[in-house]
């Protein structure tokens, strides 16, 4: 079986041989992203060789993880830097007596399982339309001993929020543009009393961020959170790697900015 390095090398060679030269900014960018993803995977595999698939630090530190993700960068998850801009908000929510989390677009369960470990008193309701993601989330919950508190479902509709109307819930949404449809407060008025963290994807749904901001201004206090460069403590063995590897280890594979909105009901302000 070919290694990832051999596969990436063969892909680049084939692109050139088939007359796809890197003669434009977009093609050069595609080639750069391919090589950067390759190196990111190599770094993740090296991390696993040293530590196993266990998250190194952060609020989910010590969580047993998977050897691959359903999408996105594994290295940043393993190092505990993935979406670290949200860590202070998660820490605050953890002290506020939540009894449930609704995670829409749960992927392999980074947040669903991580939050179940972080807050032993909650039940996490995790949803994803991808069967492979649901299977991976189930596996991750079992690996971490929280499968009794991680309930996995398929498609989540706005009206489904009403089933949680009497609960103190944190809603997390990462759905590649569908957040505008899911966070519909007219169909799910219970959202008015729920805390929400949503990743916005203007790249897939133009105007997603301002649409959601305007929609929830009357009911929530809203903070925009933008991605930041990471400065972290790294494992000792990592320090001998080139500086570019330090950057790629915390790179999250985003194609464009995807700022979050952290929204708290005004009644809780």
Short mmCIF file of N, CA and C in Angstrom, two decimals, residues 47-196:
data_model
loop_
_atom_site.label_atom_id
_atom_site.label_comp_id
_atom_site.label_asym_id
_atom_site.label_seq_id
_atom_site.Cartn_x
_atom_site.Cartn_y
_atom_site.Cartn_z
N UNK A 47 3.10 12.67 15.92
CA UNK A 47 2.58 12.90 17.27
C UNK A 47 2.02 11.60 17.85
N UNK A 48 1.22 10.89 17.05
CA UNK A 48 0.62 9.64 17.53
C UNK A 48 1.69 8.61 17.86
N UNK A 49 2.77 8.60 17.08
CA UNK A 49 3.87 7.67 17.37
C UNK A 49 4.50 7.96 18.73
N UNK A 50 4.50 9.22 19.14
CA UNK A 50 5.08 9.59 20.44
C UNK A 50 4.10 9.46 21.60
N UNK A 51 2.85 9.85 21.37
CA UNK A 51 1.90 9.98 22.48
C UNK A 51 0.67 9.10 22.37
N UNK A 52 0.50 8.43 21.22
CA UNK A 52 -0.78 7.80 20.96
C UNK A 52 -1.81 8.86 20.60
N UNK A 53 -3.02 8.45 20.23
CA UNK A 53 -4.05 9.42 19.84
C UNK A 53 -4.73 10.05 21.06
N UNK A 54 -3.95 10.78 21.84
CA UNK A 54 -4.44 11.39 23.08
C UNK A 54 -4.20 12.90 23.00
N UNK A 55 -5.22 13.68 23.28
CA UNK A 55 -5.10 15.14 23.19
C UNK A 55 -4.15 15.65 24.26
N UNK A 56 -3.24 16.52 23.84
CA UNK A 56 -2.09 16.92 24.65
C UNK A 56 -2.44 17.92 25.75
N UNK A 57 -3.31 18.87 25.47
CA UNK A 57 -3.55 19.97 26.41
C UNK A 57 -4.90 20.60 26.11
N UNK A 58 -5.23 21.63 26.88
CA UNK A 58 -6.49 22.33 26.66
C UNK A 58 -7.63 21.70 27.43
N UNK A 59 -8.85 22.19 27.24
CA UNK A 59 -10.00 21.68 28.01
C UNK A 59 -10.31 20.22 27.75
N UNK A 60 -9.87 19.69 26.62
CA UNK A 60 -10.09 18.28 26.31
C UNK A 60 -8.82 17.45 26.49
N UNK A 61 -7.82 18.02 27.16
CA UNK A 61 -6.56 17.32 27.38
C UNK A 61 -6.78 15.97 28.04
N UNK A 62 -6.09 14.95 27.55
CA UNK A 62 -6.23 13.60 28.07
C UNK A 62 -7.29 12.77 27.39
N UNK A 63 -8.08 13.38 26.52
CA UNK A 63 -9.12 12.63 25.82
C UNK A 63 -8.50 11.72 24.77
N UNK A 64 -8.89 10.47 24.79
CA UNK A 64 -8.46 9.55 23.74
C UNK A 64 -9.17 9.92 22.45
N UNK A 65 -8.39 10.06 21.39
CA UNK A 65 -8.97 10.50 20.13
C UNK A 65 -8.86 9.40 19.09
N UNK A 66 -9.21 9.74 17.85
CA UNK A 66 -9.14 8.80 16.74
C UNK A 66 -7.89 9.07 15.93
N UNK A 67 -7.50 8.13 15.09
CA UNK A 67 -6.30 8.29 14.27
C UNK A 67 -6.57 9.10 13.01
N UNK A 68 -7.84 9.46 12.78
CA UNK A 68 -8.17 10.33 11.65
C UNK A 68 -9.47 11.05 11.95
N UNK A 69 -9.70 12.15 11.24
CA UNK A 69 -10.91 12.93 11.45
C UNK A 69 -11.87 12.72 10.28
N UNK A 70 -13.14 13.04 10.50
CA UNK A 70 -14.09 12.96 9.38
C UNK A 70 -13.87 14.12 8.42
N UNK A 71 -13.31 15.21 8.90
CA UNK A 71 -12.88 16.33 8.06
C UNK A 71 -11.99 17.23 8.89
N UNK A 72 -11.09 17.93 8.22
CA UNK A 72 -10.26 18.91 8.91
C UNK A 72 -8.99 18.33 9.50
N UNK A 73 -8.25 19.20 10.18
CA UNK A 73 -6.90 18.89 10.63
C UNK A 73 -6.89 18.07 11.91
N UNK A 74 -6.16 16.97 11.88
CA UNK A 74 -6.00 16.13 13.07
C UNK A 74 -4.94 16.67 14.01
N UNK A 75 -3.83 17.19 13.47
CA UNK A 75 -2.72 17.63 14.31
C UNK A 75 -3.16 18.68 15.32
N UNK A 76 -3.92 19.66 14.88
CA UNK A 76 -4.37 20.72 15.79
C UNK A 76 -5.27 20.17 16.88
N UNK A 77 -6.10 19.19 16.56
CA UNK A 77 -6.95 18.57 17.57
C UNK A 77 -6.09 17.85 18.60
N UNK A 78 -5.13 17.07 18.13
CA UNK A 78 -4.28 16.31 19.05
C UNK A 78 -3.46 17.22 19.95
N UNK A 79 -2.97 18.32 19.41
CA UNK A 79 -2.18 19.26 20.22
C UNK A 79 -3.05 20.07 21.18
N UNK A 80 -4.36 20.04 20.99
CA UNK A 80 -5.25 20.78 21.87
C UNK A 80 -5.40 22.24 21.51
N UNK A 81 -4.97 22.61 20.30
CA UNK A 81 -5.07 24.01 19.87
C UNK A 81 -6.26 24.26 18.96
N UNK A 82 -6.95 23.22 18.58
CA UNK A 82 -8.03 23.36 17.61
C UNK A 82 -9.12 24.30 18.15
N UNK A 83 -9.39 25.37 17.41
CA UNK A 83 -10.41 26.34 17.79
C UNK A 83 -10.23 26.80 19.24
N UNK A 84 -8.97 27.01 19.61
CA UNK A 84 -8.67 27.41 20.99
C UNK A 84 -9.24 28.78 21.34
N UNK A 85 -9.63 29.54 20.34
CA UNK A 85 -10.28 30.82 20.60
C UNK A 85 -11.57 30.64 21.41
N UNK A 86 -12.15 29.45 21.34
CA UNK A 86 -13.39 29.17 22.06
C UNK A 86 -13.16 28.66 23.48
N UNK A 87 -11.93 28.33 23.82
CA UNK A 87 -11.66 27.72 25.14
C UNK A 87 -12.18 28.56 26.30
N UNK A 88 -11.93 29.88 26.33
CA UNK A 88 -12.44 30.65 27.47
C UNK A 88 -13.97 30.62 27.58
N UNK A 89 -14.63 30.59 26.44
CA UNK A 89 -16.09 30.55 26.45
C UNK A 89 -16.59 29.20 26.94
N UNK A 90 -15.95 28.12 26.50
CA UNK A 90 -16.35 26.79 26.96
C UNK A 90 -16.13 26.66 28.46
N UNK A 91 -15.00 27.21 28.95
CA UNK A 91 -14.71 27.14 30.39
C UNK A 91 -15.79 27.88 31.18
N UNK A 92 -16.22 29.01 30.66
CA UNK A 92 -17.27 29.77 31.37
C UNK A 92 -18.59 29.02 31.35
N UNK A 93 -18.96 28.48 30.19
CA UNK A 93 -20.22 27.73 30.12
C UNK A 93 -20.19 26.53 31.08
N UNK A 94 -19.02 25.93 31.25
CA UNK A 94 -18.90 24.74 32.10
C UNK A 94 -19.21 25.05 33.56
N UNK A 95 -19.13 26.32 33.95
CA UNK A 95 -19.40 26.70 35.34
C UNK A 95 -20.84 27.16 35.56
N UNK A 96 -21.65 27.14 34.52
CA UNK A 96 -22.97 27.78 34.59
C UNK A 96 -24.13 26.82 34.74
N UNK A 97 -23.85 25.58 35.10
CA UNK A 97 -24.93 24.66 35.41
C UNK A 97 -25.72 24.16 34.22
N UNK A 98 -25.05 23.97 33.09
CA UNK A 98 -25.72 23.39 31.93
C UNK A 98 -26.17 21.97 32.24
N UNK A 99 -27.26 21.55 31.62
CA UNK A 99 -27.63 20.14 31.73
C UNK A 99 -27.68 19.45 30.38
N UNK A 100 -27.46 20.20 29.29
CA UNK A 100 -27.38 19.53 28.00
C UNK A 100 -26.62 20.38 26.99
N UNK A 101 -26.07 19.70 26.01
CA UNK A 101 -25.45 20.33 24.85
C UNK A 101 -26.12 19.76 23.61
N UNK A 102 -26.45 20.63 22.67
CA UNK A 102 -26.96 20.21 21.37
C UNK A 102 -25.86 20.54 20.36
N UNK A 103 -25.25 19.52 19.79
CA UNK A 103 -24.12 19.69 18.88
C UNK A 103 -24.57 19.30 17.48
N UNK A 104 -24.82 20.29 16.64
CA UNK A 104 -25.32 20.04 15.28
C UNK A 104 -24.15 20.18 14.31
N UNK A 105 -23.86 19.09 13.60
CA UNK A 105 -22.66 19.00 12.78
C UNK A 105 -21.52 18.49 13.62
N UNK A 106 -21.77 17.38 14.32
CA UNK A 106 -20.83 16.89 15.34
C UNK A 106 -19.57 16.27 14.76
N UNK A 107 -19.58 15.91 13.47
CA UNK A 107 -18.43 15.22 12.86
C UNK A 107 -18.08 13.99 13.70
N UNK A 108 -16.78 13.77 13.95
CA UNK A 108 -16.39 12.56 14.68
C UNK A 108 -16.51 12.71 16.19
N UNK A 109 -16.98 13.87 16.67
CA UNK A 109 -17.30 13.99 18.09
C UNK A 109 -16.32 14.77 18.93
N UNK A 110 -15.49 15.61 18.32
CA UNK A 110 -14.51 16.38 19.09
C UNK A 110 -15.20 17.15 20.22
N UNK A 111 -16.24 17.89 19.89
CA UNK A 111 -16.95 18.65 20.92
C UNK A 111 -17.95 17.78 21.68
N UNK A 112 -18.65 16.92 21.01
CA UNK A 112 -19.66 16.09 21.68
C UNK A 112 -19.03 15.29 22.81
N UNK A 113 -17.95 14.61 22.51
CA UNK A 113 -17.29 13.78 23.53
C UNK A 113 -16.46 14.64 24.47
N UNK A 114 -15.77 15.64 23.91
CA UNK A 114 -14.96 16.51 24.76
C UNK A 114 -15.78 17.21 25.82
N UNK A 115 -16.94 17.72 25.46
CA UNK A 115 -17.78 18.41 26.43
C UNK A 115 -18.42 17.44 27.41
N UNK A 116 -18.72 16.23 26.97
CA UNK A 116 -19.25 15.22 27.89
C UNK A 116 -18.22 14.87 28.96
N UNK A 117 -16.94 14.82 28.57
CA UNK A 117 -15.87 14.57 29.55
C UNK A 117 -15.66 15.78 30.45
N UNK A 118 -15.73 16.95 29.86
CA UNK A 118 -15.47 18.20 30.59
C UNK A 118 -16.55 18.51 31.62
N UNK A 119 -17.80 18.14 31.30
CA UNK A 119 -18.95 18.43 32.17
C UNK A 119 -19.70 17.13 32.47
N UNK A 120 -19.28 16.42 33.50
CA UNK A 120 -19.84 15.08 33.76
C UNK A 120 -21.34 15.06 34.03
N UNK A 121 -21.95 16.20 34.32
CA UNK A 121 -23.37 16.19 34.64
C UNK A 121 -24.29 16.41 33.46
N UNK A 122 -23.74 16.56 32.26
CA UNK A 122 -24.58 16.90 31.11
C UNK A 122 -24.81 15.70 30.20
N UNK A 123 -25.85 15.82 29.39
CA UNK A 123 -26.08 14.91 28.28
C UNK A 123 -25.86 15.69 26.99
N UNK A 124 -25.13 15.09 26.06
CA UNK A 124 -24.85 15.72 24.77
C UNK A 124 -25.71 15.05 23.71
N UNK A 125 -26.43 15.85 22.96
CA UNK A 125 -27.22 15.36 21.83
C UNK A 125 -26.48 15.78 20.57
N UNK A 126 -25.88 14.82 19.90
CA UNK A 126 -24.98 15.09 18.77
C UNK A 126 -25.65 14.65 17.47
N UNK A 127 -25.59 15.53 16.47
CA UNK A 127 -26.27 15.27 15.20
C UNK A 127 -25.32 15.46 14.03
N UNK A 128 -25.44 14.59 13.04
CA UNK A 128 -24.70 14.76 11.79
C UNK A 128 -25.43 14.00 10.69
N UNK A 129 -25.45 14.58 9.49
CA UNK A 129 -26.13 13.91 8.38
C UNK A 129 -25.25 12.87 7.72
N UNK A 130 -23.97 12.82 8.08
CA UNK A 130 -23.02 11.88 7.48
C UNK A 130 -22.95 10.60 8.31
N UNK A 131 -23.35 9.45 7.76
CA UNK A 131 -23.31 8.21 8.53
C UNK A 131 -21.92 7.87 9.06
N UNK A 132 -20.88 8.14 8.27
CA UNK A 132 -19.51 7.84 8.73
C UNK A 132 -19.16 8.69 9.94
N UNK A 133 -19.60 9.94 9.95
CA UNK A 133 -19.33 10.81 11.10
C UNK A 133 -20.05 10.30 12.34
N UNK A 134 -21.28 9.86 12.18
CA UNK A 134 -22.03 9.34 13.33
C UNK A 134 -21.37 8.08 13.89
N UNK A 135 -20.89 7.22 13.01
CA UNK A 135 -20.19 6.01 13.46
C UNK A 135 -18.92 6.38 14.22
N UNK A 136 -18.17 7.35 13.69
CA UNK A 136 -16.93 7.77 14.35
C UNK A 136 -17.23 8.40 15.71
N UNK A 137 -18.29 9.19 15.80
CA UNK A 137 -18.67 9.82 17.06
C UNK A 137 -19.04 8.76 18.10
N UNK A 138 -19.78 7.75 17.67
CA UNK A 138 -20.14 6.65 18.57
C UNK A 138 -18.88 5.94 19.08
N UNK A 139 -17.94 5.70 18.18
CA UNK A 139 -16.69 5.04 18.55
C UNK A 139 -15.91 5.89 19.55
N UNK A 140 -15.84 7.19 19.30
CA UNK A 140 -15.10 8.08 20.19
C UNK A 140 -15.74 8.14 21.57
N UNK A 141 -17.06 8.19 21.62
CA UNK A 141 -17.76 8.21 22.91
C UNK A 141 -17.47 6.93 23.69
N UNK A 142 -17.46 5.80 23.01
CA UNK A 142 -17.17 4.53 23.68
C UNK A 142 -15.73 4.49 24.19
N UNK A 143 -14.80 4.99 23.40
CA UNK A 143 -13.39 4.99 23.81
C UNK A 143 -13.18 5.80 25.08
N UNK A 144 -14.01 6.81 25.28
CA UNK A 144 -13.84 7.71 26.42
C UNK A 144 -14.85 7.47 27.54
N UNK A 145 -15.60 6.41 27.44
CA UNK A 145 -16.49 6.03 28.52
C UNK A 145 -17.67 6.96 28.76
N UNK A 146 -18.13 7.64 27.71
CA UNK A 146 -19.25 8.57 27.87
C UNK A 146 -20.42 8.23 26.94
N UNK A 147 -20.43 7.03 26.41
CA UNK A 147 -21.47 6.69 25.43
C UNK A 147 -22.87 6.74 26.02
N UNK A 148 -22.98 6.64 27.35
CA UNK A 148 -24.30 6.73 27.98
C UNK A 148 -24.82 8.16 28.03
N UNK A 149 -23.93 9.14 27.78
CA UNK A 149 -24.33 10.55 27.84
C UNK A 149 -24.16 11.27 26.50
N UNK A 150 -23.83 10.54 25.46
CA UNK A 150 -23.74 11.12 24.12
C UNK A 150 -24.78 10.41 23.24
N UNK A 151 -25.85 11.11 22.95
CA UNK A 151 -26.95 10.55 22.17
C UNK A 151 -26.81 11.07 20.74
N UNK A 152 -26.68 10.15 19.79
CA UNK A 152 -26.34 10.53 18.42
C UNK A 152 -27.57 10.43 17.52
N UNK A 153 -27.79 11.49 16.76
CA UNK A 153 -28.92 11.53 15.83
C UNK A 153 -28.49 11.95 14.44
N UNK A 154 -29.44 11.96 13.53
CA UNK A 154 -29.16 12.27 12.13
C UNK A 154 -29.46 13.75 11.85
N UNK A 155 -30.38 14.04 10.99
CA UNK A 155 -30.66 15.43 10.63
C UNK A 155 -31.41 16.14 11.75
N UNK A 156 -30.99 17.37 12.03
CA UNK A 156 -31.64 18.18 13.06
C UNK A 156 -32.39 19.32 12.39
N UNK A 157 -33.66 19.46 12.73
CA UNK A 157 -34.50 20.51 12.16
C UNK A 157 -34.71 21.63 13.18
N UNK A 158 -34.95 22.86 12.72
CA UNK A 158 -35.14 23.97 13.66
C UNK A 158 -36.22 23.70 14.71
N UNK A 159 -37.31 23.05 14.31
CA UNK A 159 -38.39 22.79 15.27
C UNK A 159 -37.96 21.83 16.38
N UNK A 160 -36.87 21.09 16.14
CA UNK A 160 -36.41 20.13 17.15
C UNK A 160 -35.90 20.82 18.41
N UNK A 161 -35.58 22.10 18.34
CA UNK A 161 -35.14 22.80 19.55
C UNK A 161 -36.24 22.82 20.60
N UNK A 162 -37.48 22.72 20.17
CA UNK A 162 -38.60 22.80 21.12
C UNK A 162 -38.60 21.65 22.11
N UNK A 163 -38.01 20.53 21.74
CA UNK A 163 -37.95 19.39 22.66
C UNK A 163 -37.05 19.68 23.86
N UNK A 164 -36.23 20.74 23.75
CA UNK A 164 -35.30 21.09 24.83
C UNK A 164 -35.69 22.40 25.50
N UNK A 165 -36.93 22.81 25.35
CA UNK A 165 -37.36 24.14 25.80
C UNK A 165 -37.21 24.33 27.31
N UNK A 166 -37.31 23.28 28.08
CA UNK A 166 -37.23 23.42 29.53
C UNK A 166 -35.84 23.07 30.06
N UNK A 167 -34.85 23.00 29.17
CA UNK A 167 -33.50 22.62 29.57
C UNK A 167 -32.56 23.82 29.51
N UNK A 168 -31.47 23.74 30.28
CA UNK A 168 -30.43 24.77 30.22
C UNK A 168 -29.36 24.26 29.26
N UNK A 169 -29.45 24.68 28.01
CA UNK A 169 -28.66 24.07 26.93
C UNK A 169 -27.65 25.04 26.33
N UNK A 170 -26.53 24.46 25.91
CA UNK A 170 -25.59 25.12 25.02
C UNK A 170 -25.76 24.49 23.65
N UNK A 171 -25.97 25.32 22.64
CA UNK A 171 -26.11 24.85 21.26
C UNK A 171 -24.81 25.16 20.52
N UNK A 172 -24.24 24.15 19.87
CA UNK A 172 -23.06 24.34 19.03
C UNK A 172 -23.41 23.92 17.62
N UNK A 173 -23.12 24.79 16.66
CA UNK A 173 -23.49 24.52 15.27
C UNK A 173 -22.29 24.77 14.36
N UNK A 174 -21.94 23.75 13.59
CA UNK A 174 -20.88 23.84 12.57
C UNK A 174 -21.35 23.02 11.38
N UNK A 175 -22.01 23.68 10.44
CA UNK A 175 -22.71 22.95 9.38
C UNK A 175 -22.46 23.51 7.98
N UNK A 176 -21.30 24.12 7.78
CA UNK A 176 -20.85 24.51 6.44
C UNK A 176 -21.88 25.35 5.68
N UNK A 177 -22.51 26.28 6.35
CA UNK A 177 -23.46 27.17 5.70
C UNK A 177 -24.91 26.93 6.07
N UNK A 178 -25.23 25.71 6.51
CA UNK A 178 -26.62 25.42 6.88
C UNK A 178 -27.00 26.03 8.21
N UNK A 179 -26.05 26.68 8.89
CA UNK A 179 -26.36 27.31 10.18
C UNK A 179 -27.49 28.34 10.06
N UNK A 180 -27.59 28.98 8.91
CA UNK A 180 -28.64 29.98 8.71
C UNK A 180 -30.02 29.32 8.74
N UNK A 181 -30.12 28.11 8.21
CA UNK A 181 -31.39 27.39 8.20
C UNK A 181 -31.70 26.77 9.56
N UNK A 182 -30.68 26.23 10.21
CA UNK A 182 -30.88 25.50 11.47
C UNK A 182 -31.25 26.45 12.61
N UNK A 183 -30.57 27.58 12.69
CA UNK A 183 -30.81 28.53 13.78
C UNK A 183 -31.95 29.48 13.39
N UNK A 184 -33.11 28.90 13.23
CA UNK A 184 -34.31 29.64 12.84
C UNK A 184 -35.18 29.83 14.08
N UNK A 185 -35.11 31.01 14.66
CA UNK A 185 -35.79 31.24 15.94
C UNK A 185 -37.30 31.30 15.79
N UNK A 186 -37.81 31.50 14.58
CA UNK A 186 -39.26 31.47 14.38
C UNK A 186 -39.79 30.04 14.46
N UNK A 187 -39.05 29.10 13.87
CA UNK A 187 -39.47 27.69 13.94
C UNK A 187 -39.06 27.05 15.26
N UNK A 188 -38.00 27.58 15.88
CA UNK A 188 -37.53 27.04 17.15
C UNK A 188 -37.41 28.14 18.19
N UNK A 189 -38.53 28.68 18.67
CA UNK A 189 -38.48 29.80 19.61
C UNK A 189 -37.77 29.50 20.92
N UNK A 190 -37.58 28.22 21.24
CA UNK A 190 -36.83 27.87 22.45
C UNK A 190 -35.39 28.38 22.37
N UNK A 191 -34.89 28.65 21.16
CA UNK A 191 -33.55 29.19 21.00
C UNK A 191 -33.35 30.50 21.76
N UNK A 192 -34.43 31.23 22.00
CA UNK A 192 -34.32 32.52 22.69
C UNK A 192 -33.72 32.36 24.08
N UNK A 193 -33.87 31.19 24.69
CA UNK A 193 -33.35 30.97 26.03
C UNK A 193 -32.10 30.12 26.08
N UNK A 194 -31.50 29.84 24.92
CA UNK A 194 -30.33 28.96 24.86
C UNK A 194 -29.06 29.74 24.53
N UNK A 195 -27.95 29.31 25.11
CA UNK A 195 -26.65 29.83 24.71
C UNK A 195 -26.23 29.15 23.42
N UNK A 196 -25.53 29.88 22.56
CA UNK A 196 -25.22 29.38 21.22
C UNK A 196 -23.78 29.72 20.86
#
